[in-house]
Short mmCIF file of C-alpha atoms in Angstrom, two decimals:
data_model
loop_
_atom_site.label_atom_id
_atom_site.label_comp_id
_atom_site.label_asym_id
_atom_site.label_seq_id
_atom_site.Cartn_x
_atom_site.Cartn_y
_atom_site.Cartn_z
CA MET A 1 -24.04 70.16 112.70
CA GLU A 2 -24.76 66.06 112.86
CA TRP A 3 -21.17 65.54 111.43
CA LEU A 4 -19.49 66.95 113.81
CA TRP A 5 -21.12 64.60 116.61
CA LEU A 6 -20.98 61.99 113.87
CA VAL A 7 -17.25 62.96 114.03
CA LEU A 8 -16.79 63.24 117.90
CA LEU A 9 -18.34 59.38 117.89
CA GLY A 10 -15.86 58.17 115.59
CA ILE A 11 -12.72 59.69 118.16
CA CYS A 12 -14.37 58.37 121.12
CA ALA A 13 -15.48 55.02 119.07
CA GLY A 14 -11.70 55.07 117.82
CA ALA A 15 -9.85 55.49 121.04
CA LEU A 16 -11.56 52.22 122.58
CA GLY A 17 -11.27 50.59 119.24
CA GLY A 18 -7.21 51.39 119.76
CA MET A 19 -6.93 50.36 123.29
CA GLY A 20 -8.27 47.36 121.91
CA ILE A 21 -11.78 47.50 124.21
CA GLY A 22 -14.03 47.89 121.23
CA GLY A 23 -15.29 50.70 119.44
CA GLY A 24 -18.50 49.28 118.45
CA ALA A 25 -19.42 48.97 122.37
CA VAL A 26 -19.96 52.56 122.02
CA LEU A 27 -20.52 53.46 118.26
CA ILE A 28 -23.95 50.68 117.68
CA PRO A 29 -26.18 52.07 121.09
CA LEU A 30 -25.15 55.35 120.13
CA LEU A 31 -26.18 54.89 116.10
CA THR A 32 -29.04 53.44 117.04
CA GLY A 33 -30.27 55.30 120.05
CA VAL A 34 -28.88 58.92 119.21
CA PHE A 35 -29.02 58.62 115.49
CA GLY A 36 -32.17 56.46 114.73
CA LEU A 37 -30.22 53.89 112.95
CA SER A 38 -31.52 50.86 112.34
CA GLN A 39 -29.23 47.28 114.34
CA HIS A 40 -28.70 46.12 110.88
CA GLY A 41 -27.40 49.03 110.12
CA ALA A 42 -24.97 50.33 112.47
CA GLN A 43 -23.75 46.88 113.13
CA GLY A 44 -22.93 47.40 109.13
CA VAL A 45 -21.32 50.84 109.70
CA ASN A 46 -19.22 49.42 112.61
CA LEU A 47 -18.24 46.43 110.52
CA LEU A 48 -17.02 49.24 107.63
CA TYR A 49 -15.70 51.49 110.21
CA PHE A 50 -13.53 49.23 112.08
CA ILE A 51 -11.29 48.20 109.02
CA PRO A 52 -9.31 51.59 108.66
CA THR A 53 -9.01 52.28 112.52
CA GLY A 54 -8.07 48.81 113.03
CA VAL A 55 -5.49 48.50 110.34
CA PHE A 56 -3.76 52.04 112.01
CA ALA A 57 -4.15 50.67 115.67
CA VAL A 58 -2.53 47.42 114.15
CA PHE A 59 -0.03 48.96 113.08
CA VAL A 60 0.75 51.21 116.31
CA HIS A 61 0.32 47.70 118.48
CA ALA A 62 3.11 45.81 116.08
CA LYS A 63 5.49 48.68 116.58
CA GLY A 64 5.10 48.78 119.81
CA GLY A 65 5.96 44.63 119.94
CA ARG A 66 2.33 43.98 121.69
CA ILE A 67 1.34 41.24 119.16
CA GLU A 68 1.48 37.75 119.73
CA GLY A 69 2.16 36.51 116.08
CA LYS A 70 1.95 32.98 116.79
CA LEU A 71 -1.72 33.32 118.13
CA LEU A 72 -2.74 35.26 115.21
CA PRO A 73 -3.12 32.22 111.77
CA TRP A 74 -4.96 30.21 113.59
CA MET A 75 -7.31 33.60 114.78
CA ILE A 76 -7.50 34.86 111.83
CA VAL A 77 -9.02 31.30 110.47
CA GLY A 78 -11.61 30.72 112.68
CA GLY A 79 -12.54 34.93 112.71
CA ILE A 80 -13.11 34.32 109.30
CA PHE A 81 -15.43 31.40 109.47
CA GLY A 82 -16.84 32.82 112.57
CA ALA A 83 -16.91 36.56 110.76
CA LEU A 84 -19.05 34.55 108.00
CA ALA A 85 -21.31 32.56 109.85
CA GLY A 86 -21.84 35.55 112.08
CA SER A 87 -23.24 37.66 109.12
CA LEU A 88 -25.25 34.94 107.55
CA ILE A 89 -26.75 34.31 111.47
CA ALA A 90 -27.61 38.46 111.42
CA LEU A 91 -29.12 38.99 108.07
CA THR A 92 -31.85 35.98 109.26
CA LEU A 93 -32.63 37.47 112.70
CA ASP A 94 -35.04 40.48 113.09
CA ALA A 95 -33.32 43.84 114.32
CA ASN A 96 -34.69 43.49 118.21
CA VAL A 97 -33.80 39.58 118.66
CA LEU A 98 -30.26 41.36 117.25
CA LYS A 99 -30.21 44.34 119.42
CA TYR A 100 -31.49 42.33 122.80
CA ILE A 101 -28.18 39.05 121.82
CA PHE A 102 -26.14 42.79 121.38
CA ALA A 103 -26.88 44.40 124.71
CA GLY A 104 -26.53 41.02 126.17
CA PHE A 105 -23.05 40.50 125.07
CA LEU A 106 -22.26 43.44 126.04
CA LEU A 107 -23.78 42.83 129.71
CA ILE A 108 -22.07 39.56 129.99
CA MET A 109 -18.59 41.24 128.88
CA GLY A 110 -18.92 44.14 131.61
CA VAL A 111 -20.04 41.95 134.46
CA SER A 112 -17.02 39.41 133.99
CA GLU A 113 -14.93 42.70 133.14
CA PHE A 114 -16.31 43.80 136.37
CA PHE A 115 -14.85 40.79 138.49
CA LYS A 116 -11.64 39.82 136.44
CA LYS A 117 -8.61 40.03 139.09
CA PRO A 118 -5.94 42.67 137.91
CA ILE A 119 -3.22 41.53 136.49
CA VAL A 120 0.26 42.60 138.08
#
């Protein structure tokens, strides 16, 4: 029966990821809190989970003309270096420290989104 909950979690995280919100905001806390994965394990699952779901989301958004192509090369280069640095840092951190960093990030992003003025 656990597989059914994992499939439902995947659907929810995939839907959020497809909207560009980031499925990891749902996936990681549930994998650690409900399914008992370590913080490092949950973040590793999130990274691998993102590859196929991200490819499908990019395809749909590109088909809808919602991707700013001029920004992509620079963002990708920066993202590769940032991912390498972040991965190396995450491997050196204690799981609890990593959990608090992730929680702080979610809190900051949530508060900033809450106070952001709507674009009309």
